[in-house]
mmCIF file of C-alpha atoms in Angstrom:
data_model
loop_
_atom_site.group_PDB
_atom_site.id
_atom_site.type_symbol
_atom_site.label_atom_id
_atom_site.label_comp_id
_atom_site.label_asym_id
_atom_site.label_seq_id
_atom_site.Cartn_x
_atom_site.Cartn_y
_atom_site.Cartn_z
ATOM 1 C CA ASP A 1 -0.036 -0.016 -0.164
ATOM 2 C CA GLU A 2 1.720 3.146 -1.280
ATOM 3 C CA ALA A 3 -0.067 5.264 1.183
ATOM 4 C CA ALA A 4 1.515 3.524 4.102
ATOM 5 C CA SER A 5 5.151 3.609 2.967
ATOM 6 C CA PRO A 6 7.501 6.238 4.679
ATOM 7 C CA GLY A 7 7.897 8.084 1.198
ATOM 8 C CA ALA A 8 4.197 8.426 0.745
ATOM 9 C CA THR A 9 3.766 9.786 4.301
ATOM 10 C CA ALA A 10 6.462 12.315 3.897
ATOM 11 C CA ALA A 11 4.877 13.336 0.575
ATOM 12 C CA ALA A 12 1.380 13.544 2.006
ATOM 13 C CA ALA A 13 2.852 15.869 4.760
ATOM 14 C CA GLY A 14 4.017 18.161 2.006
ATOM 15 C CA GLY A 15 7.723 17.585 2.012
ATOM 16 C CA ASN A 16 10.217 15.087 0.574
ATOM 17 C CA GLY A 17 11.481 13.936 3.783
ATOM 18 C CA SER A 18 14.663 16.004 3.407
ATOM 19 C CA GLU A 19 13.788 19.408 5.191
ATOM 20 C CA GLY A 20 13.973 18.302 8.633
ATOM 21 C CA GLU A 21 11.151 18.314 10.928
ATOM 22 C CA ASN A 22 12.388 20.889 13.248
ATOM 23 C CA GLY A 23 12.814 23.817 10.647
ATOM 24 C CA SER A 24 16.588 23.605 10.934
ATOM 25 C CA GLY A 25 17.182 22.936 7.140
ATOM 26 C CA MET A 26 18.970 19.732 8.195
ATOM 27 C CA GLY A 27 17.881 16.718 6.311
ATOM 28 C CA CYS A 28 16.415 13.512 7.726
ATOM 29 C CA GLN A 29 18.082 10.304 7.209
ATOM 30 C CA PHE A 30 17.244 6.671 8.171
ATOM 31 C CA VAL A 31 19.986 4.729 9.794
ATOM 32 C CA TYR A 32 19.896 1.114 9.810
ATOM 33 C CA VAL A 33 22.359 -0.819 12.082
ATOM 34 C CA SER A 34 23.047 -4.088 10.402
ATOM 35 C CA SER A 35 26.014 -6.479 11.125
ATOM 36 C CA ALA A 36 29.390 -7.109 9.839
ATOM 37 C CA GLY A 37 29.294 -10.227 7.809
ATOM 38 C CA VAL A 38 25.877 -10.103 6.451
ATOM 39 C CA THR A 39 27.187 -11.111 2.935
ATOM 40 C CA ARG A 40 29.260 -14.034 4.003
ATOM 41 C CA PRO A 41 26.766 -16.925 4.974
ATOM 42 C CA ASN A 42 26.504 -19.618 2.413
ATOM 43 C CA ARG A 43 28.804 -17.873 -0.018
ATOM 44 C CA PRO A 44 30.622 -20.555 -2.121
ATOM 45 C CA GLY A 45 34.230 -21.261 -1.195
ATOM 46 C CA ILE A 46 34.094 -19.619 1.988
ATOM 47 C CA ASP A 47 35.898 -21.219 5.171
ATOM 48 C CA VAL A 48 33.106 -20.846 7.761
ATOM 49 C CA GLU A 49 35.593 -21.908 10.618
ATOM 50 C CA ALA A 50 37.915 -19.087 9.782
ATOM 51 C CA GLU A 51 34.981 -16.340 9.634
ATOM 52 C CA PRO A 52 33.716 -14.351 13.016
ATOM 53 C CA PRO A 53 31.400 -16.079 15.280
ATOM 54 C CA ALA A 54 28.335 -14.491 13.839
ATOM 55 C CA VAL A 55 28.873 -15.952 10.587
ATOM 56 C CA LYS A 56 29.758 -19.410 12.120
ATOM 57 C CA LEU A 57 26.652 -19.274 13.997
ATOM 58 C CA ASN A 58 24.163 -17.809 11.528
ATOM 59 C CA ASP A 59 22.009 -20.986 11.169
ATOM 60 C CA ALA A 60 22.119 -21.640 14.868
ATOM 61 C CA LEU A 61 21.120 -18.148 15.288
ATOM 62 C CA GLY A 62 17.983 -18.512 13.099
ATOM 63 C CA GLY A 63 19.507 -16.876 10.039
ATOM 64 C CA ILE A 64 20.292 -13.310 11.886
ATOM 65 C CA LEU A 65 22.688 -12.113 9.248
ATOM 66 C CA THR A 66 20.421 -13.414 6.410
ATOM 67 C CA TYR A 67 17.665 -11.426 7.700
ATOM 68 C CA LYS A 68 19.818 -8.502 8.514
ATOM 69 C CA LEU A 69 20.751 -8.478 4.812
ATOM 70 C CA LYS A 70 17.192 -8.631 3.913
ATOM 71 C CA GLY A 71 16.600 -5.568 5.984
ATOM 72 C CA GLU A 72 19.202 -3.577 4.360
ATOM 73 C CA ASP A 73 17.668 -4.462 0.991
ATOM 74 C CA CYS A 74 14.187 -3.073 2.139
ATOM 75 C CA VAL A 75 15.884 0.119 3.121
ATOM 76 C CA ARG A 76 17.836 0.538 -0.145
ATOM 77 C CA ALA A 77 14.450 -0.129 -1.966
ATOM 78 C CA SER A 78 12.340 2.406 0.069
ATOM 79 C CA GLY A 79 13.527 5.422 -1.536
ATOM 80 C CA LEU A 80 14.269 7.186 1.827
ATOM 81 C CA SER A 81 17.778 8.948 2.398
ATOM 82 C CA TYR A 82 19.785 6.448 4.489
ATOM 83 C CA SER A 83 22.868 4.896 5.830
ATOM 84 C CA VAL A 84 23.615 1.380 6.813
ATOM 85 C CA VAL A 85 25.941 0.772 9.526
ATOM 86 C CA ARG A 86 27.731 -2.778 9.720
ATOM 87 C CA PRO A 87 29.305 -2.765 13.154
ATOM 88 C CA CYS A 88 31.793 -5.758 13.958
ATOM 89 C CA ALA A 89 31.719 -7.628 17.105
ATOM 90 C CA LEU A 90 32.758 -5.786 20.165
ATOM 91 C CA THR A 91 34.957 -7.504 22.886
ATOM 92 C CA GLU A 92 36.327 -6.552 26.326
ATOM 93 C CA GLU A 93 39.807 -7.545 25.437
ATOM 94 C CA ASP A 94 42.771 -5.214 25.304
ATOM 95 C CA GLU A 95 43.400 -3.811 21.795
ATOM 96 C CA GLY A 96 45.472 -6.249 19.837
ATOM 97 C CA ALA A 97 44.593 -9.272 22.034
#
């Protein structure tokens, strides 16, 4: 339903979603937090054991990386101004450990 899409909502409000709601002239942008490794699961020739834990455990975690990549695809197709952030795993180890 086009009327329910974010782009249609901005257009119905009389704007293109880039003016900023506070009148500052600063554009609005959607930020999607994905994950490093979203393009790696099930890639031919990849050594899964040499990959980060999320890639190794993608299937055990219900395909989380697969779904995050599908989410990225939806954001790209939305027509919104966006950024995709793919953070890597954080640890509590000292740098270089």
